[in-house]
């Protein structure tokens, strides 16, 4: 269900931002075949993290829909709902994705792709999602020192060697250490980001070439 849900909204997002069904399909296939997503399901049994990863396309779709269309209560509430679901599913995914969106919005404003007013309204939607999830987030902030997640977050920077650049561009994804569940993978070879980069490059190249032909 997680894979089907994320496939559907990645496809919708691709169609929304490129107006091309073929690129939407390529984006959707690329996302559900990403190694981190599959290993969380097939090897690590990290279902809460996989659930949050499956929600990211849902949030991205309504983010672009909110920024692209006229302001509406429906888009505002659905965007807030998507952030609420991610925040109450997996905090690390929520924090990393929040930083990504903030940098994306900053870049869009600097490149004059989006107006400052629209980005402010996006911020209001994000703040509203925080209010919705406060029952979950506030205890973590108040009692973080007594929770195990505090230990995990403090060690993230020491774990960056788990994803070296060579692994990201490799065509197979192999566990580098015997983490729980990863030492006994059903298969030692998973599709890695190298395949995703190639599929994405082909999709972008096809989309740009189609747009050039349309302009001509």
PDB file of C-alpha atoms in Angstrom:
ATOM      1  CA  UNK A   1       0.000   0.000   0.000  1.00  0.00           C
ATOM      2  CA  UNK A   2       2.875   2.374   0.803  1.00  0.00           C
ATOM      3  CA  UNK A   3       4.527   1.705  -2.562  1.00  0.00           C
ATOM      4  CA  UNK A   4       1.249   2.060  -4.490  1.00  0.00           C
ATOM      5  CA  UNK A   5       0.387   5.297  -2.672  1.00  0.00           C
ATOM      6  CA  UNK A   6       3.833   6.828  -3.283  1.00  0.00           C
ATOM      7  CA  UNK A   7       3.799   5.669  -6.936  1.00  0.00           C
ATOM      8  CA  UNK A   8       0.411   7.335  -7.517  1.00  0.00           C
ATOM      9  CA  UNK A   9       1.395  10.705  -6.047  1.00  0.00           C
ATOM     10  CA  UNK A  10       4.867  10.726  -7.623  1.00  0.00           C
ATOM     11  CA  UNK A  11       3.164  10.144 -10.960  1.00  0.00           C
ATOM     12  CA  UNK A  12       0.680  12.963 -10.297  1.00  0.00           C
ATOM     13  CA  UNK A  13       3.510  15.281  -9.264  1.00  0.00           C
ATOM     14  CA  UNK A  14       5.459  14.441 -12.431  1.00  0.00           C
ATOM     15  CA  UNK A  15       2.433  15.170 -14.588  1.00  0.00           C
ATOM     16  CA  UNK A  16       1.798  18.419 -12.707  1.00  0.00           C
ATOM     17  CA  UNK A  17       5.280  19.896 -13.073  1.00  0.00           C
ATOM     18  CA  UNK A  18       6.154  18.548 -16.548  1.00  0.00           C
ATOM     19  CA  UNK A  19       2.705  18.025 -18.142  1.00  0.00           C
ATOM     20  CA  UNK A  20       4.063  14.740 -19.489  1.00  0.00           C
ATOM     21  CA  UNK A  21       2.646  11.364 -18.462  1.00  0.00           C
ATOM     22  CA  UNK A  22       5.777   9.515 -19.592  1.00  0.00           C
ATOM     23  CA  UNK A  23       8.004  11.522 -17.251  1.00  0.00           C
ATOM     24  CA  UNK A  24       5.446  11.067 -14.477  1.00  0.00           C
ATOM     25  CA  UNK A  25       5.731   7.287 -14.878  1.00  0.00           C
ATOM     26  CA  UNK A  26       9.550   7.458 -14.972  1.00  0.00           C
ATOM     27  CA  UNK A  27       9.587   9.541 -11.789  1.00  0.00           C
ATOM     28  CA  UNK A  28       7.211   7.158 -10.031  1.00  0.00           C
ATOM     29  CA  UNK A  29       9.170   4.040 -10.996  1.00  0.00           C
ATOM     30  CA  UNK A  30      12.456   5.698 -10.003  1.00  0.00           C
ATOM     31  CA  UNK A  31      11.127   6.645  -6.588  1.00  0.00           C
ATOM     32  CA  UNK A  32       9.648   3.287  -5.591  1.00  0.00           C
ATOM     33  CA  UNK A  33      12.831   1.522  -6.794  1.00  0.00           C
ATOM     34  CA  UNK A  34      15.150   3.739  -4.730  1.00  0.00           C
ATOM     35  CA  UNK A  35      17.374   1.501  -2.565  1.00  0.00           C
ATOM     36  CA  UNK A  36      16.742   3.270   0.738  1.00  0.00           C
ATOM     37  CA  UNK A  37      12.992   2.839   0.274  1.00  0.00           C
ATOM     38  CA  UNK A  38      13.183  -0.862  -0.683  1.00  0.00           C
ATOM     39  CA  UNK A  39      15.738  -1.826   1.965  1.00  0.00           C
ATOM     40  CA  UNK A  40      13.606  -0.192   4.675  1.00  0.00           C
ATOM     41  CA  UNK A  41      10.755  -2.478   3.606  1.00  0.00           C
ATOM     42  CA  UNK A  42      12.504  -5.682   2.527  1.00  0.00           C
ATOM     43  CA  UNK A  43      15.485  -5.862   4.897  1.00  0.00           C
ATOM     44  CA  UNK A  44      15.268  -3.476   7.852  1.00  0.00           C
ATOM     45  CA  UNK A  45      11.509  -3.745   8.446  1.00  0.00           C
ATOM     46  CA  UNK A  46      11.588  -0.003   9.186  1.00  0.00           C
ATOM     47  CA  UNK A  47       7.934   0.391   8.319  1.00  0.00           C
ATOM     48  CA  UNK A  48       7.391   3.719  10.080  1.00  0.00           C
ATOM     49  CA  UNK A  49      10.287   5.219   8.110  1.00  0.00           C
ATOM     50  CA  UNK A  50       9.031   3.639   4.876  1.00  0.00           C
ATOM     51  CA  UNK A  51       5.559   5.017   5.634  1.00  0.00           C
ATOM     52  CA  UNK A  52       7.022   8.523   5.946  1.00  0.00           C
ATOM     53  CA  UNK A  53       8.981   8.055   2.710  1.00  0.00           C
ATOM     54  CA  UNK A  54       5.752   7.017   1.007  1.00  0.00           C
ATOM     55  CA  UNK A  55       4.121  10.250   2.176  1.00  0.00           C
ATOM     56  CA  UNK A  56       6.817  12.519   0.713  1.00  0.00           C
ATOM     57  CA  UNK A  57       5.371  12.417  -2.860  1.00  0.00           C
ATOM     58  CA  UNK A  58       1.937  13.258  -1.389  1.00  0.00           C
ATOM     59  CA  UNK A  59       3.435  16.299   0.334  1.00  0.00           C
ATOM     60  CA  UNK A  60       5.470  17.313  -2.727  1.00  0.00           C
ATOM     61  CA  UNK A  61       2.436  17.061  -4.994  1.00  0.00           C
ATOM     62  CA  UNK A  62       0.351  19.384  -2.849  1.00  0.00           C
ATOM     63  CA  UNK A  63       3.368  21.652  -2.313  1.00  0.00           C
ATOM     64  CA  UNK A  64       3.712  22.230  -6.065  1.00  0.00           C
ATOM     65  CA  UNK A  65      -0.065  22.370  -6.476  1.00  0.00           C
ATOM     66  CA  UNK A  66      -0.253  24.987  -3.709  1.00  0.00           C
ATOM     67  CA  UNK A  67       2.536  27.064  -5.275  1.00  0.00           C
ATOM     68  CA  UNK A  68       1.275  26.697  -8.837  1.00  0.00           C
ATOM     69  CA  UNK A  69      -2.439  27.347  -8.428  1.00  0.00           C
ATOM     70  CA  UNK A  70      -4.498  30.089  -6.879  1.00  0.00           C
ATOM     71  CA  UNK A  71      -4.776  30.015  -3.104  1.00  0.00           C
ATOM     72  CA  UNK A  72      -7.572  27.744  -1.916  1.00  0.00           C
ATOM     73  CA  UNK A  73      -8.629  26.386   1.449  1.00  0.00           C
ATOM     74  CA  UNK A  74      -8.583  22.828   0.055  1.00  0.00           C
ATOM     75  CA  UNK A  75      -4.921  22.969  -1.041  1.00  0.00           C
ATOM     76  CA  UNK A  76      -3.954  24.731   2.200  1.00  0.00           C
ATOM     77  CA  UNK A  77      -5.546  22.018   4.360  1.00  0.00           C
ATOM     78  CA  UNK A  78      -4.258  19.093   2.270  1.00  0.00           C
ATOM     79  CA  UNK A  79      -0.734  20.525   2.383  1.00  0.00           C
ATOM     80  CA  UNK A  80      -0.980  20.890   6.163  1.00  0.00           C
ATOM     81  CA  UNK A  81      -2.358  17.345   6.426  1.00  0.00           C
ATOM     82  CA  UNK A  82       0.580  15.939   4.449  1.00  0.00           C
ATOM     83  CA  UNK A  83       3.114  17.651   6.729  1.00  0.00           C
ATOM     84  CA  UNK A  84       1.167  16.487   9.793  1.00  0.00           C
ATOM     85  CA  UNK A  85       1.272  12.855   8.627  1.00  0.00           C
ATOM     86  CA  UNK A  86       5.035  12.954   7.979  1.00  0.00           C
ATOM     87  CA  UNK A  87       5.748  14.685  11.306  1.00  0.00           C
ATOM     88  CA  UNK A  88       3.822  12.068  13.288  1.00  0.00           C
ATOM     89  CA  UNK A  89       5.319   9.141  11.346  1.00  0.00           C
ATOM     90  CA  UNK A  90       9.112   9.565  11.431  1.00  0.00           C
ATOM     91  CA  UNK A  91      10.824  12.599  12.910  1.00  0.00           C
ATOM     92  CA  UNK A  92      14.189  12.241  11.157  1.00  0.00           C
ATOM     93  CA  UNK A  93      12.480  12.049   7.761  1.00  0.00           C
ATOM     94  CA  UNK A  94      10.356  15.044   8.771  1.00  0.00           C
ATOM     95  CA  UNK A  95      13.393  17.138   9.770  1.00  0.00           C
ATOM     96  CA  UNK A  96      15.429  16.300   6.664  1.00  0.00           C
ATOM     97  CA  UNK A  97      12.494  16.849   4.319  1.00  0.00           C
ATOM     98  CA  UNK A  98      11.680  20.164   6.030  1.00  0.00           C
ATOM     99  CA  UNK A  99      15.237  21.388   5.401  1.00  0.00           C
ATOM    100  CA  UNK A 100      14.983  20.288   1.754  1.00  0.00           C
ATOM    101  CA  UNK A 101      11.697  22.180   1.245  1.00  0.00           C
ATOM    102  CA  UNK A 102      13.062  25.303   2.954  1.00  0.00           C
ATOM    103  CA  UNK A 103      16.093  25.325   0.646  1.00  0.00           C
ATOM    104  CA  UNK A 104      13.849  24.661  -2.361  1.00  0.00           C
ATOM    105  CA  UNK A 105      11.548  27.580  -1.488  1.00  0.00           C
ATOM    106  CA  UNK A 106      14.542  29.841  -0.886  1.00  0.00           C
ATOM    107  CA  UNK A 107      15.965  28.943  -4.298  1.00  0.00           C
ATOM    108  CA  UNK A 108      12.609  29.494  -6.003  1.00  0.00           C
ATOM    109  CA  UNK A 109      12.352  32.938  -4.406  1.00  0.00           C
ATOM    110  CA  UNK A 110      15.933  33.915  -5.298  1.00  0.00           C
ATOM    111  CA  UNK A 111      15.371  32.808  -8.907  1.00  0.00           C
ATOM    112  CA  UNK A 112      12.056  34.705  -8.913  1.00  0.00           C
ATOM    113  CA  UNK A 113      10.102  31.550  -9.717  1.00  0.00           C
ATOM    114  CA  UNK A 114       7.772  32.146  -6.758  1.00  0.00           C
ATOM    115  CA  UNK A 115       6.539  35.297  -5.094  1.00  0.00           C
ATOM    116  CA  UNK A 116       7.430  35.986  -1.483  1.00  0.00           C
ATOM    117  CA  UNK A 117       3.719  36.221  -0.650  1.00  0.00           C
ATOM    118  CA  UNK A 118       3.049  32.667  -1.867  1.00  0.00           C
ATOM    119  CA  UNK A 119       6.018  31.330   0.118  1.00  0.00           C
ATOM    120  CA  UNK A 120       4.725  33.079   3.250  1.00  0.00           C
ATOM    121  CA  UNK A 121       1.341  31.399   2.787  1.00  0.00           C
ATOM    122  CA  UNK A 122       3.168  28.086   2.405  1.00  0.00           C
ATOM    123  CA  UNK A 123       4.854  28.849   5.727  1.00  0.00           C
ATOM    124  CA  UNK A 124       1.452  29.399   7.349  1.00  0.00           C
ATOM    125  CA  UNK A 125       0.351  25.983   6.129  1.00  0.00           C
ATOM    126  CA  UNK A 126       3.525  24.442   7.569  1.00  0.00           C
ATOM    127  CA  UNK A 127       2.953  26.194  10.913  1.00  0.00           C
ATOM    128  CA  UNK A 128      -0.623  24.957  10.966  1.00  0.00           C
ATOM    129  CA  UNK A 129       0.663  21.385  10.528  1.00  0.00           C
ATOM    130  CA  UNK A 130       2.931  21.937  13.538  1.00  0.00           C
ATOM    131  CA  UNK A 131      -0.094  22.958  15.593  1.00  0.00           C
ATOM    132  CA  UNK A 132      -1.909  19.815  14.434  1.00  0.00           C
ATOM    133  CA  UNK A 133       1.038  17.619  15.445  1.00  0.00           C
ATOM    134  CA  UNK A 134       1.949  19.488  18.639  1.00  0.00           C
ATOM    135  CA  UNK A 135       0.542  16.662  20.784  1.00  0.00           C
ATOM    136  CA  UNK A 136       3.295  14.497  19.263  1.00  0.00           C
ATOM    137  CA  UNK A 137       6.174  16.953  18.825  1.00  0.00           C
ATOM    138  CA  UNK A 138       5.969  18.917  22.108  1.00  0.00           C
ATOM    139  CA  UNK A 139       6.612  15.868  24.368  1.00  0.00           C
ATOM    140  CA  UNK A 140       9.649  15.004  22.210  1.00  0.00           C
ATOM    141  CA  UNK A 141      11.022  18.529  22.698  1.00  0.00           C
ATOM    142  CA  UNK A 142      10.266  18.601  26.439  1.00  0.00           C
ATOM    143  CA  UNK A 143      11.444  15.096  27.242  1.00  0.00           C
ATOM    144  CA  UNK A 144      13.942  14.549  24.414  1.00  0.00           C
ATOM    145  CA  UNK A 145      16.825  13.825  26.789  1.00  0.00           C
ATOM    146  CA  UNK A 146      14.920  10.840  28.154  1.00  0.00           C
ATOM    147  CA  UNK A 147      14.029   9.396  24.756  1.00  0.00           C
ATOM    148  CA  UNK A 148      16.133   7.082  22.630  1.00  0.00           C
ATOM    149  CA  UNK A 149      15.677   9.327  19.574  1.00  0.00           C
ATOM    150  CA  UNK A 150      17.934  11.917  21.219  1.00  0.00           C
ATOM    151  CA  UNK A 151      20.791   9.429  21.068  1.00  0.00           C
ATOM    152  CA  UNK A 152      20.074   8.592  17.400  1.00  0.00           C
ATOM    153  CA  UNK A 153      19.998  12.235  16.248  1.00  0.00           C
ATOM    154  CA  UNK A 154      23.239  13.060  18.043  1.00  0.00           C
ATOM    155  CA  UNK A 155      25.004  10.223  16.183  1.00  0.00           C
ATOM    156  CA  UNK A 156      23.735  11.007  12.685  1.00  0.00           C
ATOM    157  CA  UNK A 157      26.764  13.106  11.729  1.00  0.00           C
ATOM    158  CA  UNK A 158      29.061  10.258  12.774  1.00  0.00           C
ATOM    159  CA  UNK A 159      27.241   7.849  10.447  1.00  0.00           C
ATOM    160  CA  UNK A 160      27.746   9.697   7.154  1.00  0.00           C
ATOM    161  CA  UNK A 161      30.345   7.120   6.097  1.00  0.00           C
ATOM    162  CA  UNK A 162      27.467   4.686   5.506  1.00  0.00           C
ATOM    163  CA  UNK A 163      26.591   6.484   2.247  1.00  0.00           C
ATOM    164  CA  UNK A 164      29.855   7.429   0.496  1.00  0.00           C
ATOM    165  CA  UNK A 165      29.737   9.005  -2.954  1.00  0.00           C
ATOM    166  CA  UNK A 166      30.924   5.765  -4.561  1.00  0.00           C
ATOM    167  CA  UNK A 167      27.888   3.951  -3.154  1.00  0.00           C
ATOM    168  CA  UNK A 168      25.483   6.624  -4.390  1.00  0.00           C
ATOM    169  CA  UNK A 169      26.724   6.287  -7.978  1.00  0.00           C
ATOM    170  CA  UNK A 170      27.032   2.509  -7.857  1.00  0.00           C
ATOM    171  CA  UNK A 171      24.659   0.267  -9.826  1.00  0.00           C
ATOM    172  CA  UNK A 172      24.085  -2.015  -6.885  1.00  0.00           C
ATOM    173  CA  UNK A 173      23.425  -1.384  -3.231  1.00  0.00           C
ATOM    174  CA  UNK A 174      25.170  -3.710  -0.790  1.00  0.00           C
ATOM    175  CA  UNK A 175      25.035  -3.478   2.982  1.00  0.00           C
ATOM    176  CA  UNK A 176      28.369  -2.122   4.231  1.00  0.00           C
ATOM    177  CA  UNK A 177      27.935  -3.361   7.799  1.00  0.00           C
ATOM    178  CA  UNK A 178      25.882  -6.070   9.550  1.00  0.00           C
ATOM    179  CA  UNK A 179      23.111  -3.826  10.863  1.00  0.00           C
ATOM    180  CA  UNK A 180      20.123  -5.661  12.353  1.00  0.00           C
ATOM    181  CA  UNK A 181      18.482  -7.380   9.419  1.00  0.00           C
ATOM    182  CA  UNK A 182      21.017  -6.122   6.874  1.00  0.00           C
ATOM    183  CA  UNK A 183      23.520  -8.883   7.498  1.00  0.00           C
ATOM    184  CA  UNK A 184      21.098 -11.473   6.118  1.00  0.00           C
ATOM    185  CA  UNK A 185      19.587  -9.770   3.094  1.00  0.00           C
ATOM    186  CA  UNK A 186      17.412 -11.914   0.851  1.00  0.00           C
ATOM    187  CA  UNK A 187      19.547 -10.594  -1.999  1.00  0.00           C
ATOM    188  CA  UNK A 188      22.910  -8.897  -1.742  1.00  0.00           C
ATOM    189  CA  UNK A 189      22.103  -6.717  -4.766  1.00  0.00           C
ATOM    190  CA  UNK A 190      19.515  -3.953  -4.726  1.00  0.00           C
ATOM    191  CA  UNK A 191      18.981  -1.212  -7.312  1.00  0.00           C
ATOM    192  CA  UNK A 192      21.131   1.710  -6.259  1.00  0.00           C
ATOM    193  CA  UNK A 193      20.994   5.414  -7.008  1.00  0.00           C
ATOM    194  CA  UNK A 194      23.139   5.007 -10.107  1.00  0.00           C
ATOM    195  CA  UNK A 195      20.133   3.543 -11.923  1.00  0.00           C
ATOM    196  CA  UNK A 196      17.898   6.274 -10.545  1.00  0.00           C
ATOM    197  CA  UNK A 197      20.245   8.992 -11.811  1.00  0.00           C
ATOM    198  CA  UNK A 198      20.252   7.474 -15.301  1.00  0.00           C
ATOM    199  CA  UNK A 199      16.446   7.089 -15.420  1.00  0.00           C
ATOM    200  CA  UNK A 200      15.998  10.640 -14.119  1.00  0.00           C
ATOM    201  CA  UNK A 201      18.501  12.018 -16.646  1.00  0.00           C
ATOM    202  CA  UNK A 202      16.658  10.294 -19.507  1.00  0.00           C
ATOM    203  CA  UNK A 203      13.343  11.649 -18.209  1.00  0.00           C
ATOM    204  CA  UNK A 204      14.645  15.213 -17.905  1.00  0.00           C
ATOM    205  CA  UNK A 205      16.334  15.050 -21.314  1.00  0.00           C
ATOM    206  CA  UNK A 206      13.134  13.750 -22.925  1.00  0.00           C
ATOM    207  CA  UNK A 207      11.026  16.433 -21.227  1.00  0.00           C
ATOM    208  CA  UNK A 208      13.334  19.260 -22.243  1.00  0.00           C
ATOM    209  CA  UNK A 209      13.596  18.035 -25.821  1.00  0.00           C
ATOM    210  CA  UNK A 210       9.793  17.833 -26.042  1.00  0.00           C
ATOM    211  CA  UNK A 211       9.435  21.376 -24.702  1.00  0.00           C
ATOM    212  CA  UNK A 212      11.957  22.673 -27.253  1.00  0.00           C
ATOM    213  CA  UNK A 213       9.983  21.040 -30.088  1.00  0.00           C
ATOM    214  CA  UNK A 214       6.749  22.569 -28.765  1.00  0.00           C
ATOM    215  CA  UNK A 215       8.346  26.026 -28.697  1.00  0.00           C
ATOM    216  CA  UNK A 216       9.565  25.635 -32.264  1.00  0.00           C
TER     217      UNK A 216
END
